Each structure stands twice: as structure tokens, then as C-alpha cells.
Amino acid sequence: MTDEQRTTAEFWFDPLCPWAWMTSRWMGEVEQTRPVDVTWSVMSLAVLNEGRDLPPEYRDMMDRGWGPVRVVTAAGELHGPEVVKPLYDAIGTAIHPGGVDDYDEAIAIGLEKAGLPADLARFASSDEYDPQLRDSTKRALDLVGDDVGTPVVAVDGVAFFGPVVSPAPRGEAAGRLWDGCVLVAGTPGFFELKRSRTVGPQFD
């Protein structure tokens, strides 16, 4: 494909979200089967849920969830946007298929696997880059509204929440799902397709 034929998409994620993780695995397949280049951005569920009345167990997860998004944001600011996806992959692998529930441990594992300085972990408890984190989250919410979570995908001037899918489609099946998502999202007045989930995230 020539550069003129390629499409740029933006994918917003929170490392905590298992459904965003599943969709990100699909997005990687899309890059292999369609002329799409993806920019990876942080969308914080902790920011999204500030001030909301949440069940205690979910509130606890949101309170602990500042760490991973802060570290990914700081890494991107200090080492360039090209480190965001590898660090997300590494932290997400630890949390989701790896089953690491201690987010500080997941951050340490992620930084090591991504080849980034271990002292970036200090930003888990720092608000230094919160303005950038909030700005990135706001950009996603401005596109899709604040009644969704992660992931959010933007392409060709439109954005959508999801797709929520498990397991992540591979190969041409991933490409066909992409084609469908872009088609419906680009339809004026289209807002929602939904059915009840019958399976949870199926990690590789």
C-alpha cells in the first residue's frame, strides 16, 4: 500500500481493563491485515469515574488504578510516544493473562520487559503528568461521550467505544470486523449495537 492509501487510527486504553486488552489484541491483528497505522493513547478509568457512586470493590480498583496509567503517561512524555504500546503490552500481559493483581508489581514487570528505566515506577504515586493524562482522557470522551469506558477507537473523523469481543479475532476475521466497525461508525446517526455478553475475556 502507498502512504496515501493508509489510514491512521487512535486507540485509547486503560491497562486495568480486560475488555480493552482483548480489543487491543484485535487491533494488532487489524494492523497486519488492513492498511491501518495505530496511535496508542491512555484513557483513565480512574479519571472517568471520579465523583461517581461506585461499589466498594470497584472503587478500590479505581483508587489503585491510577498507578499504571500514570506510569504509561510519564513514560510516553519522557521517552517518546513509541514506548507507550510496548509498555502497555508488557503491563497488560502481567495483569491479564499473567494474573498479577498487585499493580505495583505489574508496573515493575512491565518496565523491565519494555526495556524502560525501573525508576519510572515512582510516577505511579505522582500527579506530575496528570494534566497530560486528563487531557488524553478528555480527547476520547469528547469524541464518544462520558457514558462509555475503554477502549475507544477513532478513525476517519469518527470514534466509537469497543468493539467488546472475546476471543480476539485473528487474521482476516479481524480485518472483516474492522471493516464493519468503520462502516457502522461512519454512518450518520448511528449510535449503538449491543447484545448481552455470554463469555468473559479469553486471554491467549
XYZ file of N, CA and C in Angstrom:
612
model
N 0.840 -1.194 0.000
C 0.000 0.000 0.000
C 0.884 1.256 0.000
N 0.438 2.290 -0.715
C 1.156 3.541 -0.668
C 0.748 4.305 0.578
N 1.552 5.325 0.918
C 1.235 6.108 2.103
C -0.145 6.755 1.978
N -0.528 7.169 0.720
C -1.805 7.822 0.529
C -2.983 6.896 0.803
N -2.765 5.603 0.713
C -3.849 4.645 0.911
C -3.976 4.176 2.363
N -3.042 4.592 3.200
C -3.062 4.122 4.575
C -3.962 5.009 5.436
N -4.490 4.416 6.485
C -5.373 5.097 7.422
C -4.707 5.132 8.793
N -4.894 6.229 9.490
C -4.406 6.343 10.866
C -5.569 6.236 11.835
N -5.415 5.378 12.826
C -6.423 5.229 13.872
C -5.778 5.543 15.223
N -6.591 5.927 16.178
C -6.118 6.138 17.544
C -6.899 5.219 18.471
N -6.184 4.572 19.373
C -6.771 3.588 20.279
C -6.492 4.040 21.711
N -7.561 4.274 22.480
C -7.419 4.660 23.884
C -7.648 3.446 24.778
N -6.811 3.288 25.783
C -6.872 2.128 26.665
C -6.582 2.536 28.095
N -7.048 1.708 29.023
C -6.582 1.712 30.405
C -6.013 0.321 30.660
N -4.765 0.210 31.139
C -4.170 -1.117 31.339
C -4.984 -2.026 32.246
N -5.864 -1.454 33.092
C -6.663 -2.271 34.002
C -7.768 -3.040 33.299
N -8.258 -2.541 32.170
C -9.490 -3.034 31.589
C -9.260 -4.300 30.766
N -9.844 -5.430 31.175
C -9.648 -6.663 30.417
C -10.283 -6.617 29.034
N -11.367 -5.852 28.895
C -12.015 -5.762 27.582
C -11.199 -4.892 26.637
N -10.611 -3.829 27.144
C -9.695 -3.042 26.309
C -8.505 -3.901 25.887
N -8.055 -4.767 26.797
C -6.949 -5.659 26.462
C -7.330 -6.589 25.305
N -8.510 -7.175 25.375
C -8.956 -8.050 24.300
C -9.027 -7.277 22.973
N -9.587 -6.088 23.028
C -9.737 -5.299 21.803
C -8.383 -4.865 21.259
N -7.441 -4.599 22.145
C -6.096 -4.217 21.683
C -5.407 -5.370 20.961
N -5.685 -6.596 21.379
C -5.106 -7.752 20.673
C -5.707 -7.839 19.263
N -7.000 -7.551 19.171
C -7.644 -7.490 17.855
C -7.042 -6.376 17.008
N -6.806 -5.210 17.625
C -6.278 -4.074 16.879
C -4.911 -4.387 16.297
N -4.108 -5.149 17.023
C -2.825 -5.583 16.483
C -2.979 -6.437 15.247
N -4.011 -7.277 15.238
C -4.290 -8.090 14.051
C -4.771 -7.218 12.890
N -5.553 -6.190 13.206
C -6.023 -5.280 12.166
C -4.840 -4.628 11.458
N -3.835 -4.229 12.228
C -2.655 -3.607 11.627
C -1.956 -4.537 10.640
N -2.098 -5.842 10.854
C -1.455 -6.814 9.976
C -2.294 -7.118 8.731
N -3.578 -6.846 8.783
C -4.458 -7.259 7.690
C -5.089 -6.100 6.927
N -4.979 -4.899 7.455
C -5.527 -3.723 6.797
C -4.477 -2.611 6.818
N -4.553 -1.655 5.879
C -3.558 -0.567 5.831
C -3.836 0.486 6.903
N -3.696 0.087 8.154
C -4.026 0.940 9.295
C -2.802 1.079 10.190
N -2.466 2.308 10.537
C -1.408 2.601 11.497
C -2.059 3.140 12.762
N -1.755 2.541 13.904
C -2.454 2.866 15.152
C -1.567 3.690 16.075
N -2.130 4.750 16.593
C -1.528 5.526 17.675
C -2.192 5.096 18.975
N -1.377 4.832 19.999
C -1.889 4.290 21.261
C -1.881 5.379 22.329
N -3.044 5.582 22.973
C -3.214 6.664 23.939
C -3.895 6.150 25.197
N -3.642 6.843 26.291
C -4.194 6.452 27.587
C -5.540 7.124 27.825
N -6.479 6.339 28.320
C -7.761 6.852 28.808
C -7.960 6.281 30.205
N -8.003 7.122 31.200
C -8.017 6.662 32.585
C -9.432 6.414 33.093
N -9.698 5.161 33.500
C -10.979 4.856 34.125
C -11.096 5.522 35.490
N -9.964 5.745 36.155
C -9.996 6.443 37.441
C -10.463 7.880 37.256
N -9.995 8.536 36.202
C -10.456 9.896 35.896
C -11.934 9.860 35.525
N -12.313 8.915 34.671
C -13.701 8.816 34.209
C -14.672 8.645 35.362
N -14.259 7.909 36.392
C -15.155 7.571 37.495
C -15.017 8.482 38.709
N -14.251 9.549 38.597
C -14.140 10.488 39.713
C -15.514 11.042 40.085
N -15.821 11.005 41.376
C -17.069 11.580 41.866
C -18.288 10.708 41.685
N -18.123 9.531 41.108
C -19.272 8.646 40.894
C -19.457 7.713 42.085
N -20.703 7.344 42.322
C -21.033 6.414 43.402
C -20.792 4.991 42.890
N -19.722 4.367 43.352
C -19.319 3.065 42.857
C -19.380 2.020 43.961
N -19.590 0.755 43.612
C -19.481 -0.306 44.612
C -18.089 -0.293 45.234
N -17.968 -0.655 46.517
C -16.677 -0.560 47.204
C -15.537 -1.281 46.495
N -15.804 -2.481 45.944
C -14.718 -3.225 45.308
C -14.251 -2.548 44.026
N -15.193 -1.917 43.299
C -14.801 -1.217 42.080
C -14.102 0.091 42.421
N -14.546 0.763 43.470
C -13.876 1.982 43.923
C -12.441 1.691 44.309
N -12.211 0.563 44.990
C -10.850 0.180 45.367
C -9.978 -0.014 44.127
N -10.538 -0.670 43.095
C -9.774 -0.879 41.876
C -9.457 0.446 41.200
N -10.412 1.379 41.202
C -10.166 2.696 40.605
C -9.094 3.455 41.375
N -9.136 3.365 42.701
C -8.129 4.057 43.510
C -6.738 3.512 43.220
N -6.633 2.193 43.070
C -5.331 1.586 42.771
C -4.944 1.768 41.303
N -5.963 2.058 40.477
C -5.736 2.105 39.045
C -5.017 3.328 38.535
N -4.780 4.323 39.406
C -4.014 5.489 38.971
C -2.584 5.101 38.577
N -2.017 4.120 39.256
C -0.603 3.802 39.054
C -0.239 3.451 37.621
N -0.855 2.435 37.022
C -0.460 2.052 35.663
C -0.635 3.155 34.626
N -1.765 3.875 34.649
C -1.955 4.918 33.637
C -0.972 6.070 33.845
N -0.665 6.376 35.091
C 0.314 7.434 35.348
C 1.696 7.043 34.846
N 2.080 5.803 35.050
C 3.410 5.365 34.617
C 3.491 5.335 33.092
N 2.460 4.832 32.432
C 2.468 4.812 30.966
C 2.515 6.238 30.417
N 1.749 7.135 31.025
C 1.755 8.532 30.580
C 3.135 9.151 30.766
N 3.736 8.947 31.926
C 5.064 9.503 32.188
C 6.096 8.932 31.228
N 6.023 7.633 30.958
C 6.968 7.010 30.031
C 6.854 7.631 28.649
N 5.624 7.859 28.197
C 5.433 8.480 26.899
C 5.962 9.899 26.843
N 5.773 10.646 27.929
C 6.260 12.025 27.974
C 7.785 12.088 28.017
N 8.401 11.170 28.744
C 9.849 11.230 28.965
C 10.661 10.469 27.922
N 10.064 9.442 27.327
C 10.821 8.578 26.407
C 10.220 8.505 25.009
N 9.151 9.231 24.778
C 8.571 9.295 23.450
C 7.359 8.403 23.296
N 6.446 8.772 22.381
C 5.203 8.016 22.215
C 5.415 6.579 21.744
N 6.594 6.301 21.185
C 6.838 4.947 20.687
C 6.954 3.912 21.798
N 7.134 4.346 23.055
C 7.246 3.377 24.149
C 5.887 3.031 24.751
N 4.838 3.775 24.387
C 3.530 3.579 25.029
C 2.994 2.181 24.761
N 2.974 1.764 23.502
C 2.422 0.452 23.174
C 3.239 -0.689 23.783
N 4.569 -0.717 23.658
C 5.315 -1.808 24.296
C 5.111 -1.875 25.808
N 5.008 -0.716 26.451
C 4.796 -0.730 27.901
C 3.385 -1.206 28.228
N 2.415 -0.768 27.461
C 1.051 -1.278 27.655
C 1.007 -2.785 27.468
N 1.640 -3.270 26.409
C 1.680 -4.714 26.168
C 2.267 -5.453 27.366
N 3.354 -4.924 27.903
C 4.057 -5.616 28.986
C 3.262 -5.577 30.289
N 2.725 -4.403 30.645
C 1.918 -4.306 31.872
C 0.630 -5.109 31.714
N -0.008 -4.986 30.549
C -1.252 -5.711 30.313
C -1.071 -7.211 30.337
N 0.041 -7.691 29.800
C 0.321 -9.126 29.837
C 0.448 -9.607 31.273
N 1.094 -8.813 32.113
C 1.239 -9.187 33.521
C -0.116 -9.230 34.221
N -0.961 -8.221 33.981
C -2.228 -8.115 34.695
C -3.241 -9.138 34.197
N -3.360 -9.291 32.895
C -4.483 -10.061 32.338
C -4.135 -11.538 32.163
N -3.449 -11.956 31.112
C -3.107 -13.384 31.081
C -2.203 -13.799 32.226
N -1.377 -12.859 32.742
C -0.462 -13.201 33.825
C -1.101 -13.276 35.190
N -2.260 -12.642 35.367
C -2.977 -12.717 36.629
C -2.358 -11.952 37.778
N -1.490 -10.966 37.507
C -0.855 -10.184 38.576
C -1.841 -9.132 39.054
N -2.264 -9.236 40.307
C -3.265 -8.326 40.865
C -2.629 -7.142 41.587
N -1.356 -7.255 41.898
C -0.615 -6.157 42.523
C -0.113 -5.247 41.403
N -0.719 -4.070 41.280
C -0.387 -3.211 40.146
C 1.035 -2.673 40.211
N 1.570 -2.476 41.414
C 2.971 -2.065 41.523
C 3.891 -3.148 40.958
N 3.566 -4.389 41.237
C 4.348 -5.498 40.683
C 4.211 -5.545 39.167
N 2.984 -5.357 38.674
C 2.769 -5.374 37.231
C 3.543 -4.255 36.543
N 3.586 -3.096 37.170
C 4.353 -1.970 36.618
C 5.835 -2.320 36.549
N 6.367 -2.883 37.625
C 7.788 -3.251 37.645
C 8.097 -4.277 36.567
N 7.242 -5.283 36.429
C 7.427 -6.295 35.389
C 7.372 -5.641 34.010
N 6.396 -4.761 33.825
C 6.213 -4.112 32.535
C 7.394 -3.257 32.134
N 7.901 -2.474 33.070
C 9.041 -1.616 32.768
C 10.256 -2.442 32.370
N 10.483 -3.538 33.088
C 11.625 -4.390 32.759
C 11.460 -5.009 31.373
N 10.296 -5.557 31.087
C 10.081 -6.209 29.790
C 10.119 -5.217 28.635
N 9.690 -3.981 28.890
C 9.695 -2.960 27.845
C 11.060 -2.284 27.700
N 12.006 -2.654 28.558
C 13.341 -2.077 28.479
C 13.404 -0.629 28.911
N 12.542 -0.251 29.847
C 12.485 1.121 30.333
C 13.045 1.206 31.750
N 13.512 2.388 32.166
C 14.099 2.537 33.497
C 13.127 2.153 34.607
N 13.616 1.391 35.568
C 12.772 0.950 36.679
C 12.265 2.116 37.512
N 13.006 3.226 37.529
C 12.587 4.334 38.389
C 11.377 5.087 37.844
N 10.923 4.735 36.647
C 9.659 5.304 36.183
C 8.493 4.889 37.075
N 8.672 3.819 37.823
C 7.620 3.349 38.729
C 7.246 4.402 39.764
N 8.141 5.333 40.022
C 7.849 6.361 41.030
C 6.665 7.232 40.623
N 6.373 7.296 39.326
C 5.273 8.138 38.868
C 3.907 7.534 39.162
N 3.870 6.283 39.620
C 2.587 5.666 39.978
C 1.879 6.452 41.074
N 2.642 7.067 41.944
C 2.062 7.823 43.059
C 2.290 9.324 42.905
N 2.612 9.760 41.701
C 2.869 11.176 41.443
C 1.821 11.734 40.498
N 1.387 12.970 40.753
C 0.421 13.610 39.863
C 1.098 14.532 38.852
N 2.409 14.390 38.680
C 3.162 15.308 37.819
C 2.627 15.343 36.393
N 2.257 14.181 35.866
C 1.785 14.120 34.489
C 0.269 13.919 34.401
N -0.423 14.188 35.501
C -1.882 14.081 35.471
C -2.539 15.032 34.465
N -2.004 16.250 34.256
C -2.631 17.096 33.225
C -2.635 16.434 31.843
N -1.534 15.788 31.483
C -1.473 15.090 30.186
C -2.411 13.884 30.174
N -2.474 13.174 31.301
C -3.373 12.025 31.419
C -4.822 12.455 31.285
N -5.179 13.525 31.953
C -6.549 14.022 31.885
C -6.882 14.546 30.484
N -5.914 15.190 29.854
C -6.141 15.708 28.507
C -6.384 14.562 27.527
N -5.594 13.505 27.625
C -5.772 12.359 26.735
C -7.142 11.713 26.959
N -7.532 11.566 28.215
C -8.844 11.011 28.538
C -9.956 11.899 28.001
N -9.792 13.193 28.155
C -10.813 14.141 27.692
C -10.966 14.076 26.170
N -9.866 13.905 25.458
C -9.965 13.828 23.996
C -10.837 12.650 23.573
N -10.674 11.519 24.264
C -11.507 10.357 23.948
C -12.969 10.623 24.286
N -13.220 11.178 25.477
C -14.599 11.411 25.907
C -15.281 12.465 25.049
N -14.523 13.445 24.570
C -15.111 14.460 23.690
C -15.627 13.834 22.396
N -15.037 12.720 22.005
C -15.436 12.048 20.766
C -16.625 11.110 20.947
N -16.711 10.462 22.112
C -17.726 9.416 22.281
C -18.710 9.668 23.430
N -18.476 10.670 24.261
C -19.337 10.905 25.412
C -18.791 10.216 26.648
N -19.374 10.551 27.810
C -18.828 10.053 29.073
C -19.610 8.886 29.648
N -20.468 8.252 28.836
C -21.217 7.100 29.329
C -20.637 5.789 28.804
N -19.359 5.808 28.430
C -18.663 4.608 27.976
C -17.371 4.465 28.782
N -16.679 3.371 28.540
C -15.387 3.167 29.176
C -14.322 2.962 28.117
N -13.398 2.044 28.391
C -12.375 1.721 27.403
C -12.691 0.356 26.806
N -12.305 0.129 25.544
C -11.481 1.004 24.711
C -12.321 1.971 23.889
N -11.645 3.004 23.372
C -12.224 3.910 22.394
C -11.307 3.911 21.180
N -11.894 3.849 20.001
C -11.148 3.864 18.748
C -11.656 5.015 17.899
N -10.731 5.790 17.317
C -11.085 6.865 16.400
C -10.427 6.615 15.056
N -11.198 6.810 13.981
C -10.676 6.616 12.624
C -11.545 7.416 11.662
N -10.890 8.037 10.689
C -11.613 8.762 9.637
C -12.614 9.766 10.187
N -12.249 10.444 11.270
C -13.096 11.504 11.798
C -14.235 11.053 12.684
N -14.354 9.747 12.924
C -15.392 9.254 13.833
C -14.749 8.362 14.886
N -15.441 8.189 16.008
C -14.917 7.352 17.087
C -16.037 6.494 17.640
N -15.645 5.402 18.294
C -16.626 4.509 18.889
C -16.007 3.797 20.076
N -16.855 3.387 20.998
C -16.457 2.534 22.111
C -16.488 1.093 21.631
N -15.438 0.339 21.964
C -15.394 -1.068 21.587
C -14.542 -1.293 20.361
N -14.761 -2.403 19.675
C -15.736 -3.446 19.958
C -15.353 -4.279 21.180
N -16.355 -4.724 21.913
C -16.154 -5.641 23.033
C -16.260 -7.050 22.455
N -15.158 -7.783 22.460
C -15.119 -9.054 21.750
C -14.211 -10.045 22.479
N -14.619 -11.300 22.492
C -13.820 -12.346 23.122
C -14.183 -13.689 22.505
N -13.184 -14.435 22.028
C -11.768 -14.083 21.978
C -11.490 -13.079 20.868
N -10.286 -12.527 20.849
C -9.921 -11.550 19.828
C -9.818 -12.232 18.467
N -10.542 -11.743 17.459
C -10.434 -12.339 16.123
C -9.016 -12.234 15.577
N -8.647 -13.199 14.768
C -7.314 -13.243 14.177
C -7.404 -13.167 12.657
N -6.315 -12.743 12.036
C -6.202 -12.769 10.593
C -7.302 -12.004 9.896
N -7.808 -12.579 8.820
C -8.819 -11.903 8.017
C -10.112 -11.672 8.792
N -10.407 -12.519 9.777
C -11.593 -12.286 10.612
C -11.468 -10.958 11.356
N -10.267 -10.634 11.801
C -10.034 -9.344 12.459
C -10.243 -8.207 11.474
N -9.763 -8.384 10.245
C -9.938 -7.357 9.234
C -11.393 -7.118 8.885
N -12.171 -8.186 8.800
C -13.591 -8.040 8.483
C -14.337 -7.307 9.594
N -13.986 -7.613 10.843
C -14.617 -6.899 11.952
C -14.266 -5.416 11.891
N -13.025 -5.107 11.572
C -12.607 -3.706 11.412
C -13.443 -3.028 10.327
N -13.574 -3.679 9.187
C -14.353 -3.097 8.093
C -15.772 -2.773 8.552
N -16.369 -3.694 9.303
C -17.726 -3.478 9.779
C -17.825 -2.347 10.787
N -16.862 -2.284 11.704
C -16.868 -1.217 12.712
C -16.740 0.155 12.064
N -15.834 0.264 11.095
C -15.643 1.542 10.416
C -16.898 1.917 9.633
N -17.547 0.923 9.026
C -18.761 1.186 8.255
C -19.877 1.729 9.136
N -20.169 1.022 10.239
C -21.303 1.463 11.065
C -20.969 2.760 11.793
N -19.716 2.917 12.244
C -19.355 4.141 12.959
C -19.426 5.360 12.054
N -19.185 5.162 10.775
C -19.226 6.276 9.838
C -20.606 6.576 9.288
N -21.624 5.837 9.738
C -22.993 6.063 9.284
C -23.631 7.186 10.096
N -24.037 8.285 9.464
C -24.630 9.393 10.221
C -25.832 8.920 11.041
N -25.851 9.325 12.305
C -26.964 8.973 13.180
C -26.859 7.623 13.831
N -25.808 6.853 13.501
C -25.656 5.546 14.135
C -25.044 5.706 15.522
N -25.617 5.016 16.523
C -25.129 5.144 17.887
C -24.763 3.821 18.537
N -25.518 2.765 18.336
C -25.295 1.613 19.210
C -25.764 0.310 18.577
N -24.953 -0.725 18.788
C -25.346 -2.121 18.617
C -24.933 -2.826 19.901
N -25.767 -3.716 20.421
C -25.372 -4.368 21.668
C -26.129 -5.665 21.855
N -25.461 -6.645 22.486
C -26.126 -7.833 22.983
C -25.431 -8.269 24.255
N -26.105 -9.061 25.063
C -25.561 -9.463 26.353
C -24.325 -10.328 26.158
N -23.310 -10.112 27.017
C -22.101 -10.922 26.960
C -22.370 -12.290 27.564
N -21.938 -13.326 26.882
C -22.133 -14.679 27.367
C -20.816 -15.357 27.767
N -19.693 -14.705 27.508
C -18.385 -15.198 27.909
C -17.567 -14.038 28.450
N -16.570 -14.339 29.254
C -15.653 -13.335 29.725
C -14.466 -13.214 28.796
N -13.515 -12.334 29.140
C -12.316 -12.197 28.316
C -11.546 -13.530 28.257
N -11.232 -13.970 27.054
C -10.493 -15.201 26.842
C -9.075 -14.865 26.398
N -8.165 -14.878 27.361
C -6.785 -14.497 27.088
C -6.045 -15.657 26.445
N -5.064 -15.301 25.602
C -4.216 -16.331 24.999
C -3.364 -16.973 26.078
